[in-house]
Amino acid sequence: MSPSVAPETLAAVHQLYGAQSHLIDGGHARDWALTFTADGEFVSPSYPEPVTGTGALTAFAERFAAEARARDEVTRHVLTNLFVREAGERHATVEAYLQIVTTPRGEPSRLVRQTTITDDLVHGDGGWRIRRRVVRRDDQPQ
Amino acid sequence: MSPSVAPETLAAVHQLYGAQSHLIDGGHARDWALTFTADGEFVSPSYPEPVTGTGALTAFAERFAAEARARDEVTRHVLTNLFVREAGERHATVEAYLQIVTTPRGEPSRLVRQTTITDDLVHGDGGWRIRRRVVRRDDQPQ
Amino acid sequence: MSPSVAPETLAAVHQLYGAQSHLIDGGHARDWALTFTADGEFVSPSYPEPVTGTGALTAFAERFAAEARARDEVTRHVLTNLFVREAGERHATVEAYLQIVTTPRGEPSRLVRQTTITDDLVHGDGGWRIRRRVVRRDDQPQ
């Protein structure tokens, strides 16, 4: 249920996820893309097809920022319930809840969407990165 | 205020709480019950009396899942503000905030309830488990 | 992007932030103030000017509690996306998201405000404390 994970591994994974939302929400599109491997995949029912590779992931994050600016609102990816389901030396599986919270200028904040993410991680020269993320939306249960 | 806790202990506790919500929300009733000790107690003002022991906790989690299915909605236990108030070799006290977030199929997500939990933990052969959880609801302050 | 931080440092920082919201939300005004240094600063657009020093921070937290009691509601500081952006031996920079969630007695809980915090920390005899906090509100983007 709660597999033993080395404190060093858990610290590195918590930092990866700690950084990630700040990067996309703060408009650092390429740095967000680099939390994924060079061939990283982002699979979400909110988008017509998977986004794959650093270039496409960067463009995806830039579109996200541009659309928020166009609507004059701030969107946050609120991450909770981070769980390292399994972790070896080079591979790990991570689950978390991810809420989308949007605030139009001068208006109340709103919980737009509750999702879960299941990520495959690999460990390389740059530390832990996400090889594949699968997003599931609570409003579209399977 | 922020007592020093060994990184190994904090990692194990973070993993226990990381796992727990995914277990009950994902329908793994018995595995959720096993995050409590064999004589574990769950005390909440949302239910008429305490739930005690692995069998009763499993049945409790099964009912939770069945009711969500019957309403065709997904409910998440969103855990934040995890704090290990004190930790010895075999006993620990943990506090956290726990939100109930529900999403009916095809509809917006909704924050149903904000609660706090105060847990007594014991460390045994299976690692850290919850001996007693007390839930307090913010809409019923004392 | 996700700088390597020693597990001991990350554990201490997670505990500091784990404790902090429980302290102000639970009415422990002076203990909350002591999560800041003696000359600690709290800078927020929700208040007319910065709050500086243990005495002023304590009075600030006491007012927060008194106002919540007067309105017969419970307010929580829900902290997520904790990220240690950089950490040396004596200085660290930390970012997080901080939601204000309020629950009037007998009524539903409500997400009042989504903010981000950027904190400068220093390490002294009492462990890590906050030297300066800057709050930004999502409804007042810059």
Short mmCIF file of C-alpha atoms in Angstrom, two decimals, chain C residues 25-108:
data_model
loop_
_atom_site.label_atom_id
_atom_site.label_comp_id
_atom_site.label_asym_id
_atom_site.label_seq_id
_atom_site.Cartn_x
_atom_site.Cartn_y
_atom_site.Cartn_z
CA ASP C 25 -6.08 28.59 11.41
CA GLY C 26 -6.12 27.03 14.89
CA GLY C 27 -5.74 30.35 16.67
CA HIS C 28 -2.13 29.92 17.80
CA ALA C 29 -1.19 33.46 16.82
CA ARG C 30 2.18 33.75 18.51
CA ASP C 31 3.37 30.32 17.36
CA TRP C 32 2.40 31.28 13.82
CA ALA C 33 4.37 34.53 14.19
CA LEU C 34 7.38 32.46 15.32
CA THR C 35 7.48 30.64 11.97
CA PHE C 36 8.91 34.01 10.86
CA THR C 37 12.23 35.45 12.05
CA ALA C 38 12.14 38.13 14.77
CA ASP C 39 12.29 40.76 11.99
CA GLY C 40 10.13 38.75 9.59
CA GLU C 41 8.04 40.55 6.98
CA PHE C 42 4.65 39.61 5.56
CA VAL C 43 3.80 41.49 2.35
CA SER C 44 0.34 40.99 0.88
CA PRO C 45 -1.90 43.05 -1.43
CA SER C 46 -4.83 42.05 0.82
CA TYR C 47 -3.50 44.35 3.55
CA PRO C 48 -2.59 48.05 3.34
CA GLU C 49 1.05 47.66 4.38
CA PRO C 50 3.66 45.04 5.27
CA VAL C 51 3.48 43.44 8.72
CA THR C 52 6.93 43.27 10.31
CA GLY C 53 8.30 41.64 13.47
CA THR C 54 7.01 39.06 15.94
CA GLY C 55 4.74 41.45 17.83
CA ALA C 56 2.99 42.81 14.76
CA LEU C 57 2.71 39.35 13.18
CA THR C 58 1.15 38.00 16.39
CA ALA C 59 -1.39 40.85 16.46
CA PHE C 60 -2.12 40.23 12.76
CA ALA C 61 -2.88 36.56 13.42
CA GLU C 62 -5.00 37.44 16.46
CA ARG C 63 -7.09 39.80 14.34
CA PHE C 64 -7.49 37.06 11.73
CA ALA C 65 -8.85 34.69 14.41
CA ALA C 66 -11.09 37.32 16.02
CA GLU C 67 -12.66 38.25 12.70
CA ALA C 68 -13.35 34.60 11.84
CA ARG C 69 -14.98 34.10 15.25
CA ALA C 70 -17.07 37.26 14.83
CA ARG C 71 -18.39 35.93 11.50
CA ASP C 72 -18.87 32.44 13.02
CA GLU C 73 -16.91 30.86 10.22
CA VAL C 74 -13.80 28.74 9.85
CA THR C 75 -11.05 29.81 7.46
CA ARG C 76 -8.28 27.52 6.24
CA HIS C 77 -5.00 28.31 4.48
CA VAL C 78 -4.73 25.36 2.09
CA LEU C 79 -1.11 25.02 0.98
CA THR C 80 -0.08 23.05 -2.11
CA ASN C 81 2.68 22.88 -4.74
CA LEU C 82 5.45 23.45 -2.22
CA PHE C 83 8.73 23.94 -4.07
CA VAL C 84 12.19 24.71 -2.69
CA ARG C 85 13.56 26.80 -5.56
CA GLU C 86 17.00 27.07 -4.03
CA ALA C 87 18.56 26.08 -0.73
CA GLY C 88 21.99 26.75 0.69
CA GLU C 89 23.20 26.14 4.21
CA ARG C 90 21.60 29.28 5.65
CA HIS C 91 19.29 30.66 2.96
CA ALA C 92 16.48 29.20 0.91
CA THR C 93 13.74 30.38 -1.43
CA VAL C 94 10.40 28.62 -1.36
CA GLU C 95 7.31 28.94 -3.56
CA ALA C 96 3.85 27.53 -3.01
CA TYR C 97 0.18 28.00 -3.82
CA LEU C 98 -2.05 29.08 -0.97
CA GLN C 99 -5.84 28.94 -1.12
CA ILE C 100 -8.16 30.66 1.33
CA VAL C 101 -11.15 28.39 2.00
CA THR C 102 -13.96 29.62 4.25
CA THR C 103 -16.86 27.74 5.80
CA PRO C 104 -19.66 29.58 7.62
CA ARG C 105 -21.29 27.41 10.30
CA GLY C 106 -23.74 24.98 8.73
CA GLU C 107 -23.01 26.14 5.20
CA PRO C 108 -20.94 24.90 2.26
#
